Coordinates of C-alpha atoms in Angstrom, one line a residue:
Chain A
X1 CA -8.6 15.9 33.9
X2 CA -8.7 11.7 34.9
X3 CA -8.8 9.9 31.5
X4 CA -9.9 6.1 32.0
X5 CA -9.0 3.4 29.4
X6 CA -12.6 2.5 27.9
X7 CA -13.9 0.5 25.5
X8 CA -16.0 0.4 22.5
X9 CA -17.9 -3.2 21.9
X10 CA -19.2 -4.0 17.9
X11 CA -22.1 -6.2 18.4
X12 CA -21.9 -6.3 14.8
X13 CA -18.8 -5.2 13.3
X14 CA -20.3 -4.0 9.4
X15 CA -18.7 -5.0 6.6
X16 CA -15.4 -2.6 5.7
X17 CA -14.8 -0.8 9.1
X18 CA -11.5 0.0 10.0
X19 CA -9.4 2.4 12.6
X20 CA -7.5 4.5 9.9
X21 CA -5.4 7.6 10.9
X22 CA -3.3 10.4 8.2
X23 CA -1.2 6.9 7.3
X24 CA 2.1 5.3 7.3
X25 CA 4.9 6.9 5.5
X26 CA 8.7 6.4 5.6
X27 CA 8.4 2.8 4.7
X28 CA 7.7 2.2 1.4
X29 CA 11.1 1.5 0.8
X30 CA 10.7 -1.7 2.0
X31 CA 7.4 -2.0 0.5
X32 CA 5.0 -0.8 3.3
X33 CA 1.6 1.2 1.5
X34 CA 1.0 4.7 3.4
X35 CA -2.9 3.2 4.1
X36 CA -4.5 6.0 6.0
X37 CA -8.1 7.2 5.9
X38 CA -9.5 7.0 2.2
X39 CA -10.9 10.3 2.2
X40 CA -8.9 12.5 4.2
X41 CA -10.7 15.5 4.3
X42 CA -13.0 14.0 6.2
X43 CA -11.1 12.5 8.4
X44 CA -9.3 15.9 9.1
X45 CA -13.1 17.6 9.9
X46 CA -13.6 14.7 12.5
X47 CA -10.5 15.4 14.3
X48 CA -10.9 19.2 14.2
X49 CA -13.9 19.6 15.4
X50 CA -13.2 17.4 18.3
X51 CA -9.9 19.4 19.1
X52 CA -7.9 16.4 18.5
X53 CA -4.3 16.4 17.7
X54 CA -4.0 16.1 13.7
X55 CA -3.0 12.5 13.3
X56 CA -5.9 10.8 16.0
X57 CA -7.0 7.8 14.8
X58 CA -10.6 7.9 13.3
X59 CA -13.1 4.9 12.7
X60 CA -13.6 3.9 9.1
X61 CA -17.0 2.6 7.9
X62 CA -18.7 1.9 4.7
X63 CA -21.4 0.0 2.8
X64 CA -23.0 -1.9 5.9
X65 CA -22.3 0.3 9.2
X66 CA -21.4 -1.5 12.9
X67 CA -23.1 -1.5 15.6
X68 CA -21.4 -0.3 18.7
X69 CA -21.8 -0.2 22.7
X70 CA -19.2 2.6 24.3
X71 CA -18.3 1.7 27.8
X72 CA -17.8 5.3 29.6
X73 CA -18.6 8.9 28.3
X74 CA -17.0 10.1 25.6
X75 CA -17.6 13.1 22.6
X76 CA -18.1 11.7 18.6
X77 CA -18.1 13.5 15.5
X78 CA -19.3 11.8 11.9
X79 CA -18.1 13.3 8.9
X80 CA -18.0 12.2 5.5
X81 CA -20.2 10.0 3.8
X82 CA -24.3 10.9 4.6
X83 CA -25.9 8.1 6.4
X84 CA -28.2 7.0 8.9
X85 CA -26.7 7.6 12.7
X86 CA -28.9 6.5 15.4
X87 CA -27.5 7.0 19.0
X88 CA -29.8 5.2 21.1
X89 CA -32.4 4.6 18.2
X90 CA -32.4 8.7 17.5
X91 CA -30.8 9.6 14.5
X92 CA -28.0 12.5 14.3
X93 CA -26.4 14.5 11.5
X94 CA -23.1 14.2 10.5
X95 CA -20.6 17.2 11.4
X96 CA -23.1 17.2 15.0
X97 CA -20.5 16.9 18.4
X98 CA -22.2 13.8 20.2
X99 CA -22.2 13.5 23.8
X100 CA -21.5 9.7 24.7
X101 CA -22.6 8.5 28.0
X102 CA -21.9 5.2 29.5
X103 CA -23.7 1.9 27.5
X104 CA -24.9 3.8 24.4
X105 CA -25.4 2.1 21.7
X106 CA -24.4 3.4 18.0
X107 CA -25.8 1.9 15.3
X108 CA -24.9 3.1 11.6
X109 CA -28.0 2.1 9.1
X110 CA -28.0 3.2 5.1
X111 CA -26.0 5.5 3.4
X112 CA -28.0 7.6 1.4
X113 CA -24.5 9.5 0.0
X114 CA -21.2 9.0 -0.2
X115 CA -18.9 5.8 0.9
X116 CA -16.8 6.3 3.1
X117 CA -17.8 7.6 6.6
X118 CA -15.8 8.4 9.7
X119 CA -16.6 8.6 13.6
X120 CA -13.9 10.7 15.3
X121 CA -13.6 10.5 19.3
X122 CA -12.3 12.6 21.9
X123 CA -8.4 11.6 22.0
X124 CA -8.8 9.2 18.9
X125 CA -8.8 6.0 19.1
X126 CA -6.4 4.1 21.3
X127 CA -5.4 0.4 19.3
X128 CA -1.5 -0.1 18.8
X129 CA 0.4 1.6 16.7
X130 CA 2.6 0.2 14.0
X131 CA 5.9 1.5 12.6
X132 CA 4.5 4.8 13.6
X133 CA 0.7 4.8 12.7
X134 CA -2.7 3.2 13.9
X135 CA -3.8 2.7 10.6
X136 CA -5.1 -1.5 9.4
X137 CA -3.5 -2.4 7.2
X138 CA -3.0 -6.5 6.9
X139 CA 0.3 -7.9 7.4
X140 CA 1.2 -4.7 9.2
X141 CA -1.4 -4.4 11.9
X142 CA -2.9 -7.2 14.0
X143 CA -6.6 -6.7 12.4
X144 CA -7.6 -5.6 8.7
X145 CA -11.3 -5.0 9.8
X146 CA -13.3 -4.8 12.9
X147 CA -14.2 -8.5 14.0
X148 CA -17.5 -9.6 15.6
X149 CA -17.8 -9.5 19.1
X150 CA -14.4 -7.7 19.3
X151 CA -13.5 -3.8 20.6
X152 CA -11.4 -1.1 20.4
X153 CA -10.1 1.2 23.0
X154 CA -10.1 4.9 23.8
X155 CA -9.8 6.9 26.2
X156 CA -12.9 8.2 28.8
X157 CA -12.5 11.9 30.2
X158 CA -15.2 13.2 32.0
X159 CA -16.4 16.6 31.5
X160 CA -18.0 18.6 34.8
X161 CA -19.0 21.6 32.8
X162 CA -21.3 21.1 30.2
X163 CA -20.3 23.2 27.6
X164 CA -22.2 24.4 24.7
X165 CA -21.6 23.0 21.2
X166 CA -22.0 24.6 18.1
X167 CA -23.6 22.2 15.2
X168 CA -21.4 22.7 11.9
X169 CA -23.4 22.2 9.0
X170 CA -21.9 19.3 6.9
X171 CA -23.4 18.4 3.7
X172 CA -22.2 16.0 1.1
X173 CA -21.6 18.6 -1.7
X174 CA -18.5 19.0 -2.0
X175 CA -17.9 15.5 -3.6
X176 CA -21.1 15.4 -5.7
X177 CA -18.8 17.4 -8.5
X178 CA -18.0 15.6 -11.7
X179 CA -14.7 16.8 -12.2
X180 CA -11.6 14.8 -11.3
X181 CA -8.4 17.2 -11.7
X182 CA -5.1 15.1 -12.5
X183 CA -2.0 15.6 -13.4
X184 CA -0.5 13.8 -16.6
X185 CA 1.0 10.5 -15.1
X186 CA 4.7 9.4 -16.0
X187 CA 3.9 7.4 -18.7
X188 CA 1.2 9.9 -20.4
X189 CA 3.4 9.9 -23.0
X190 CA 3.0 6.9 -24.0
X191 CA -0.4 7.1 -25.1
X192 CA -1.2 7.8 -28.8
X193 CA -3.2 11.3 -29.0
X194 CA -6.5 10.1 -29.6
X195 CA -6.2 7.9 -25.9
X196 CA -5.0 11.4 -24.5
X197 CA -8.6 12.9 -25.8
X198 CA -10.6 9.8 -24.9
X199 CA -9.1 9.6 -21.1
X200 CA -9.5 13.7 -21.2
X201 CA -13.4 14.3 -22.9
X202 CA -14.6 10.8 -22.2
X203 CA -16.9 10.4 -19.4
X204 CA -16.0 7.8 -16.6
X205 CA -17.8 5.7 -13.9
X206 CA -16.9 4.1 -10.7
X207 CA -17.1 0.3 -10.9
X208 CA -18.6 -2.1 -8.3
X209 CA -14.7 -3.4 -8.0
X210 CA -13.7 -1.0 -5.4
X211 CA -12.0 -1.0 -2.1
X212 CA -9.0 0.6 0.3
X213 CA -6.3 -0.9 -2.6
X214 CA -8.0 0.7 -5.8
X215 CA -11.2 1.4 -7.8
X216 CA -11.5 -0.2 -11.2
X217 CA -13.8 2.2 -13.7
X218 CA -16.4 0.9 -15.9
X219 CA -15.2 2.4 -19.4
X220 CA -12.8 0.6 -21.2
X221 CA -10.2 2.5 -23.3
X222 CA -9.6 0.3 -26.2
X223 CA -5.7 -0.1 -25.1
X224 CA -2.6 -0.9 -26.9
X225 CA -0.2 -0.1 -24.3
X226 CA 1.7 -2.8 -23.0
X227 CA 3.1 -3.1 -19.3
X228 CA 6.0 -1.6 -18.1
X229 CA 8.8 -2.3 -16.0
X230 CA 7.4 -2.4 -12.5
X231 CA 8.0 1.0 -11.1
X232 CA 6.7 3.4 -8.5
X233 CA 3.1 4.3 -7.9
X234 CA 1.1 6.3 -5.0
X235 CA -2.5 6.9 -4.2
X236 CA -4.3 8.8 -6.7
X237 CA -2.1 7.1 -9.6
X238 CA -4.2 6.2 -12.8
X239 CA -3.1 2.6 -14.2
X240 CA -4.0 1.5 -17.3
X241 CA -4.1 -2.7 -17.8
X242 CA -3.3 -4.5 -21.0
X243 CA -7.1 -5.0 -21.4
X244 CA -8.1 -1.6 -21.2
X245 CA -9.6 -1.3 -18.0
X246 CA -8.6 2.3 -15.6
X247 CA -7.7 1.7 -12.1
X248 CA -7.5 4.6 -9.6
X249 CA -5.0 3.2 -6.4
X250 CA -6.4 4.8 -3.5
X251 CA -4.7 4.9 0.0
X252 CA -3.7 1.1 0.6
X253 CA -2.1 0.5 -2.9
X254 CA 0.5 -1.0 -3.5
X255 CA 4.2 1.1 -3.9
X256 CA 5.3 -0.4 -7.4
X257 CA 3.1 -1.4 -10.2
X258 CA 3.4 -2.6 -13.7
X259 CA 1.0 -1.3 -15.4
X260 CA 1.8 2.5 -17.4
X261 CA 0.6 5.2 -15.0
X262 CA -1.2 7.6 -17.4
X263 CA -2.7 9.5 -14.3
X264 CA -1.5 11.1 -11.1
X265 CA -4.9 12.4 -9.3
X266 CA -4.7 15.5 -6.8
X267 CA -4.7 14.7 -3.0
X268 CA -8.2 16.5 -3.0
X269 CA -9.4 14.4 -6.3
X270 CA -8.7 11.4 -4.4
X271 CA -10.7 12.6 -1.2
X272 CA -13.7 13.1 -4.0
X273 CA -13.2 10.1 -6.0
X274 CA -13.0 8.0 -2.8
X275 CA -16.5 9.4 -1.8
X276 CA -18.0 8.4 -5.1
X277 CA -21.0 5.2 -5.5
X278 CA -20.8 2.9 -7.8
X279 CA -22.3 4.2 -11.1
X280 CA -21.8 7.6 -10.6
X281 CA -20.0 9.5 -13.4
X282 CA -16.6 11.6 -13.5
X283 CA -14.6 13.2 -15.7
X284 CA -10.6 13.5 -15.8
X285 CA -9.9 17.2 -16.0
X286 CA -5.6 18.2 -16.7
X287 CA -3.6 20.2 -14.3
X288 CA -1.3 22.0 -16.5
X289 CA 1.7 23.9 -14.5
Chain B
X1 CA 23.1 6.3 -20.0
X2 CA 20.4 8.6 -21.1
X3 CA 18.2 10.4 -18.8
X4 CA 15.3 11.6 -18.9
X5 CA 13.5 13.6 -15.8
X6 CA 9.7 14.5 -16.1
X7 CA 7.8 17.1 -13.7
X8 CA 4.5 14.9 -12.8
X9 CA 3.4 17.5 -10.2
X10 CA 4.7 20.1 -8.8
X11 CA 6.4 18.2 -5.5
X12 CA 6.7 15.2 -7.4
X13 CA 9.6 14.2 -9.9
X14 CA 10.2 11.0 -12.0
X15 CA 13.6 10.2 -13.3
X16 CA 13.6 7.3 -16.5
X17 CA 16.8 5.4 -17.2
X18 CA 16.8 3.7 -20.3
X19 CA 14.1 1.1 -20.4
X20 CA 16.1 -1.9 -18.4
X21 CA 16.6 -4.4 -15.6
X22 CA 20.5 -4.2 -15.2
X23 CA 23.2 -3.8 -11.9
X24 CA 24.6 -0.1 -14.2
X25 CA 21.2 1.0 -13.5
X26 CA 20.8 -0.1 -10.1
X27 CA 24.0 1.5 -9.3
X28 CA 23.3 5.1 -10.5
X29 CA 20.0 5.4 -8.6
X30 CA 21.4 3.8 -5.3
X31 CA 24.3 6.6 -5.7
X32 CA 21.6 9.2 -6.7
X33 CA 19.6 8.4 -4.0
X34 CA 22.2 8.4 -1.2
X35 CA 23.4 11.9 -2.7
X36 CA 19.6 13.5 -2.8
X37 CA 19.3 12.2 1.1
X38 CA 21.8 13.4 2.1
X39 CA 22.1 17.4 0.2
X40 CA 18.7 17.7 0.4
X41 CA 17.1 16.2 3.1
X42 CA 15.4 19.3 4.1
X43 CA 13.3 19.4 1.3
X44 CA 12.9 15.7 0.1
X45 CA 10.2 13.5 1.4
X46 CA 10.4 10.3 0.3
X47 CA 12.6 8.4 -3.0
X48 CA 10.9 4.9 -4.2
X49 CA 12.3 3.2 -6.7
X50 CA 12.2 0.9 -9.9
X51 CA 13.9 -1.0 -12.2
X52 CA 14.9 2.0 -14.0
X53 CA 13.3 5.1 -12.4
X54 CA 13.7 7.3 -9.3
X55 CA 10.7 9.0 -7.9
X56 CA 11.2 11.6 -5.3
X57 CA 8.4 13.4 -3.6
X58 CA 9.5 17.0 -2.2
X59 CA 8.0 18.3 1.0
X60 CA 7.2 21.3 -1.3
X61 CA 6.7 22.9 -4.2
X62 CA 10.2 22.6 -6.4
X63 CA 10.4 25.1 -9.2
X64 CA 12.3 24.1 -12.7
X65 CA 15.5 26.5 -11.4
X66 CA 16.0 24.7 -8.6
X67 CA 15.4 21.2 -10.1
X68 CA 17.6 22.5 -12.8
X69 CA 20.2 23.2 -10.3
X70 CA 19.5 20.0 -8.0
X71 CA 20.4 17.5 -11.3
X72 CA 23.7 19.2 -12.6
X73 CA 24.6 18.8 -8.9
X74 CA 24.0 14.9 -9.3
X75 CA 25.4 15.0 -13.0
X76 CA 28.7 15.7 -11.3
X77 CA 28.5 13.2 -8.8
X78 CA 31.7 11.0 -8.1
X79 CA 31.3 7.3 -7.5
X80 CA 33.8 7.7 -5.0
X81 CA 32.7 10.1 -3.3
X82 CA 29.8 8.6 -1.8
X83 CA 30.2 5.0 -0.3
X84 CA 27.4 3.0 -0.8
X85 CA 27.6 -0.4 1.3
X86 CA 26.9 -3.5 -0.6
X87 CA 26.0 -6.7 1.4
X88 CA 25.5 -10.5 0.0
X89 CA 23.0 -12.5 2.1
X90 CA 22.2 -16.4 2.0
X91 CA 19.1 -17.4 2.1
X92 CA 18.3 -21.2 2.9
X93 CA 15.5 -22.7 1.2
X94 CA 14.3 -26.4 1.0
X95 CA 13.4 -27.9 -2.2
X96 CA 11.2 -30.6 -0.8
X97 CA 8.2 -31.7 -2.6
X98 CA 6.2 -30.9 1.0
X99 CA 7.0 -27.5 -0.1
X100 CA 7.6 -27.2 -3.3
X101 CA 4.3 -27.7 -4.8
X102 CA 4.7 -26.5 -8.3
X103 CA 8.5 -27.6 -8.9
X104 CA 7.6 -31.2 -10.5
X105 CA 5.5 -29.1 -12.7
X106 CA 7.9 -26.5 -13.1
X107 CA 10.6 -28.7 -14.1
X108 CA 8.3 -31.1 -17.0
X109 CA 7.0 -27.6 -18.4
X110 CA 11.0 -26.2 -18.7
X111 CA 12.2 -30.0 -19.7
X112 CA 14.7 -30.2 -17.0
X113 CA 15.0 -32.6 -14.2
X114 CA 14.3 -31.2 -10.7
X115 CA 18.1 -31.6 -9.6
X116 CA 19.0 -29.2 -12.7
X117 CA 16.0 -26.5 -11.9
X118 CA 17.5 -26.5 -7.9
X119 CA 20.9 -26.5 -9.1
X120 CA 20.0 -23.8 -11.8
X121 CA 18.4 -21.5 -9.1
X122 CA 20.8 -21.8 -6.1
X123 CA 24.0 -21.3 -8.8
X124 CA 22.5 -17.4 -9.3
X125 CA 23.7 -14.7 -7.6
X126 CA 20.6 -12.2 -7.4
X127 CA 20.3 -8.5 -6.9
X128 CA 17.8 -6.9 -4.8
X129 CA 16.6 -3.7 -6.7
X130 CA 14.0 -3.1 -4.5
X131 CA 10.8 -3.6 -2.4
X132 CA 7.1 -3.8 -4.0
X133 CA 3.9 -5.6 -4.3
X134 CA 4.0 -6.5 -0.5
X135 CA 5.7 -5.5 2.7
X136 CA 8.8 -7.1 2.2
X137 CA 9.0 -9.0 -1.0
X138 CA 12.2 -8.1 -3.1
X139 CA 12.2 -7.4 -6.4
X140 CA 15.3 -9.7 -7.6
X141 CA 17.5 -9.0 -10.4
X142 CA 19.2 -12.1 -12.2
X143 CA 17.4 -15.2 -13.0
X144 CA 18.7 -17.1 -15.5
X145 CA 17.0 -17.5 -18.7
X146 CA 16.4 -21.2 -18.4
X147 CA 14.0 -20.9 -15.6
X148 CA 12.0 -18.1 -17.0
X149 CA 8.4 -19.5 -17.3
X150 CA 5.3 -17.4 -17.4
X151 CA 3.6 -17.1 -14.7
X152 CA 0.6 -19.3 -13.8
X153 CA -3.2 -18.6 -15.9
X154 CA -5.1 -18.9 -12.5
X155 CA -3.4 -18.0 -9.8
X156 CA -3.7 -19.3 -6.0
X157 CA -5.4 -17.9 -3.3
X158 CA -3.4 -18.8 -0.8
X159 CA 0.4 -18.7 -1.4
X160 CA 2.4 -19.2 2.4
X161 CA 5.2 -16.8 4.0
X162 CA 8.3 -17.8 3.4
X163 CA 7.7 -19.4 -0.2
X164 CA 10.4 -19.3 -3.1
X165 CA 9.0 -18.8 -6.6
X166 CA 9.3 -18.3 -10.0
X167 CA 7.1 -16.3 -12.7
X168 CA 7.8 -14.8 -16.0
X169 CA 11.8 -13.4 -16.1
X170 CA 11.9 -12.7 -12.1
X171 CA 11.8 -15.1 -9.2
X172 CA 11.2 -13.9 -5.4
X173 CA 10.0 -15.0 -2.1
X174 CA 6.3 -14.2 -0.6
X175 CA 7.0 -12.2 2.4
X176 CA 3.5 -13.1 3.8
X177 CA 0.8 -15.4 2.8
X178 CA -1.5 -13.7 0.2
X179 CA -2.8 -14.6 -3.3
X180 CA -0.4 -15.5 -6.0
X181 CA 0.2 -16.4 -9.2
X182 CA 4.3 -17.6 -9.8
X183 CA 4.9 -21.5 -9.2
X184 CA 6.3 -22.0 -5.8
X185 CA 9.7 -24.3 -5.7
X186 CA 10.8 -23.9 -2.4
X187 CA 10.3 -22.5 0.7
X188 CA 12.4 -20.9 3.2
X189 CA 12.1 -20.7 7.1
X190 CA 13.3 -17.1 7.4
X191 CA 11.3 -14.1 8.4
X192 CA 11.3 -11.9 5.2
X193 CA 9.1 -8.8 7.1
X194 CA 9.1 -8.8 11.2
X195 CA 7.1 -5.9 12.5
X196 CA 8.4 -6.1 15.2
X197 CA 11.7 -4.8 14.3
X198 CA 12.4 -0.9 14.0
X199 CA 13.8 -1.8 10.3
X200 CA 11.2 -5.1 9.6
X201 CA 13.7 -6.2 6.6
X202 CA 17.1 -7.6 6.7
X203 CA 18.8 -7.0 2.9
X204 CA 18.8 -3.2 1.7
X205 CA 18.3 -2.1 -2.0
X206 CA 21.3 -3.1 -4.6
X207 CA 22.4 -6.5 -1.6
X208 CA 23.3 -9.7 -3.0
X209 CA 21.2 -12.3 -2.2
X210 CA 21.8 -16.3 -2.9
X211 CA 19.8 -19.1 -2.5
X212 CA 21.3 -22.2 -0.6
X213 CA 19.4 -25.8 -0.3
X214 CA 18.3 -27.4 3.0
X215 CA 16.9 -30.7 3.9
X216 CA 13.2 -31.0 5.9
X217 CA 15.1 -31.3 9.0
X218 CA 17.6 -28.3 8.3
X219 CA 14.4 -26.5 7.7
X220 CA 12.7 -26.7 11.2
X221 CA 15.8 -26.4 13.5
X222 CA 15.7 -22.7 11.3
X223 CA 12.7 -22.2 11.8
X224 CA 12.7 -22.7 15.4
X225 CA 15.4 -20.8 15.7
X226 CA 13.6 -18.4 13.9
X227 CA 10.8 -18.2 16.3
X228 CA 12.9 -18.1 19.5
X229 CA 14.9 -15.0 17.8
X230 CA 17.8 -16.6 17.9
X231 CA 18.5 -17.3 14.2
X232 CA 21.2 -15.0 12.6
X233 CA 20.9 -13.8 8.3
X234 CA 24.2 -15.5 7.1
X235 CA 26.4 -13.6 4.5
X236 CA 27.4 -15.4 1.6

């Protein structure tokens, strides 16, 4: 089948959207973050229902969705967060395959649920890769977020049958549940019994301080801990600060920290927490094994 | 040394040293590490490091028999048995208030004169324990006490590449501008991360690493050497 080098045009580029992929790993030994789509199961659905191969880059949106123009026909997928898709001013369900033709427009309006959501596209997304992976990531790659007036590439295949699509039914369910599970970090142990309870019984919320790096909670555990030698940390690991305050690093963070890791979330907690709006409550649940 | 190794979940592993920045420390995780790569590279994903710990992620579920098994393989370990290559890099850096914004500062708060702060930090010999914090910025073992100075109450938005600085017990170089808090003395023309290279960083964990002062003109010959990729890391 003849594949042609298109492109997508952002008329307006929204406010977080980036080309993410499964991530970056091998380099953190010299102090490269895996990045990576922030909620992964998502990203996953996108590529699978569009028969991609597993590690296609995806597009990354949230809060205030782009607008787009795609140059040549094409097949999209949305998955993840529940918001307002309009293909040519008609809206469309997430988990729906999309026929693209040449010069339609995309626009991405409110999310009603969830935060993060992704458009897959037949092939995944073509930008450059970077010591092995499309994901943005500054420093690393030549963009952290899509620019105004800017685009991105894929590639065009025209189809001459017109095949008939099934319509999965996606919903945002699965990361409406309250429980977090999480393993007990590596320095758990430093925390006096009644902090162990209080993290463990204690209900949670997502703070407004929140991106690819981390999301700060709103509870405060009244902390005596002090920092620790700087030493590793991964997505899903639970810091606790001098002051009290619960951060959750999420896919961009950091490799090392210095704050005591009192966490380690599941990769499927993190997919769930990622997902979550500011305000909305959670609860730390321990993985014994 | 004691040792302490803690399940965190099931592919994931944590060894603790005692709690403590020192080359003893440094040298039993580089030997650990280059023994676990290369016996068990089948089922290890990836080793990070810190000061004192040694996380290794499996590509699978270990159980506690085989972890058992795995550490009183590395118990018995011989230094000599593995070769671990050790390499000391220079690093020029100029001193020069044009890009040393915090060093007058620097020096009143620490009551030394700026010759004595330069001359302090250059005499060093530091270790490179590992990367963090940033794509390419070293953690650095081996400051001398009389430059350690907590680090600054506000910190700047905009620190540049290639910036030498100091804050609390540790001093390093930014790799790439971004926010920070240590005061900057110096600044070097070198490239401390280059995408553009398979490996983007030049010294490896448990490397030597000095610092060496350049004049303003030294400075941009180095740096446009730099830029043509024609500028070779120089070992101490």
């Amino acid at each position: 089948m003849l594949k042609t080098t298109a492109y997508i045009h952002f008329l307006k580029p929204g406010l977080m959207t980036s080309v993410q992929d499964q991530g970056r790993f091998g380099y953190a030994d010299f102090g490269v973050p895996y990045s990576g789509a922030m909620d992964q199961l998502s990203y996953n659905q996108a590529n699978m229902f569009l028969n991609n191969q597993e590690d296609a880059a995806v597009l990354e949106m949230a809060l205030l969705g782009p607008i787009m123009i795609f140059e040549m026909p094409t097949r999209i997928v949305f998955t993840g967060a529940e918001a307002d898709i309009f293909v040519n001013g008609q809206l469309q369900p997430i988990g729906k395959l999309i026929q693209i033709q040449a010069e339609d427009q995309v626009k991405i309006g409110r999310f009603s649920k969830g935060q993060w959501l992704y458009m897959g596209i037949e092939g995944g997304i073509q930008s450059p890769e970077f010591l092995e992976s499309r994901s943005w990531f500054p420093s690393i790659s030549e963009y952290e977020r899509v620019q105004e007036a800017s685009s991105i590439c894929y590639l065009s295949e025209e189809h001459f049958s017109r095949s008939h699509y099934s319509h999965p039914k996606l919903s945002a369910d699965w990361y409406q549940e309250e429980v977090i599970a999480a393993y007990k970090g590596p320095d758990w142990e430093l925390l006096p019994e009644e902090l162990q309870e209080k993290l463990t019984q204690q209900k949670f919320s997502n703070s407004n301080i929140s991106n690819r790096m981390g999301i700060q909670l709103t509870e405060l555990l009244s902390n005596t801990l002090p920092s620790i030698l700087t030493a590793p940390v991964y997505p899903g690991t639970v810091q606790l600060t001098p002051s009290g305050k619960l951060i959750v690093l999420m896919r961009d963070a950091q490799v090392t920290g210095g704050y005591p890791r009192v966490l380690q979330l599941t990769d499927h907690s993190i997919n769930v927490i990622a997902q979550k709006k500011f305000g909305e409550k959670i609860r730390f649940s321990i993985l014994e094994f | 040394m004691e040792i302490k190794f803690k399940f965190i979940q099931p592919d994931l592993i944590e060894i603790q040293w005692p709690n403590q920045i020192n080359d003893a420390i440094l040298e039993e995780q580089l030997l650990w590490k280059a023994y676990l790569q290369a016996n068990y590279q089948a089922i290890i994903y990836e080793i990070r490091m810190g000061y004192h710990v040694l996380s290794i992620l499996f590509s699978r579920p270990v159980n506690p028999i085989e972890l058992e098994s795995i550490m009183i393989q590395m118990k018995k370990i011989n230094k000599q048995d593995i070769e671990i290559q050790v390499k000391r890099w220079s690093i020029p850096v100029c001193y020069e208030m044009e890009f040393a914004k915090d060093l007058t500062l620097f020096a009143s708060l620490k009551n030394l004169s700026i010759e004595k702060v330069i001359q302090l930090h250059t005499a060093s010999t530091y270790r490179l324990h590992f990367y963090g914090f940033l794509p390419g910025f070293m953690y650095l073992g081996g400051l001398v006490e009389e430059l350690h100075l907590p680090r600054k109450s506000s910190p700047d938005p905009l620190v540049k590449a290639g910036s030498i600085a100091i804050g609390g017990q540790q001093t390093g170089i930014y790799p790439t501008d971004s926010p920070g808090g240590w005061y900057i003395i110096g600044k070097t023309p070198l490239r401390l991360f280059d995408i553009n290279q398979t490996c983007p960083v030049v010294p490896k964990q448990g490397d030597f690493i000095q610092f060496f002062a350049i004049s303003k003109p030294e400075y941009l010959r180095i740096e446009k050497e730099v830029q043509q990729g024609k500028y070779n890391w120089s070992h101490a």
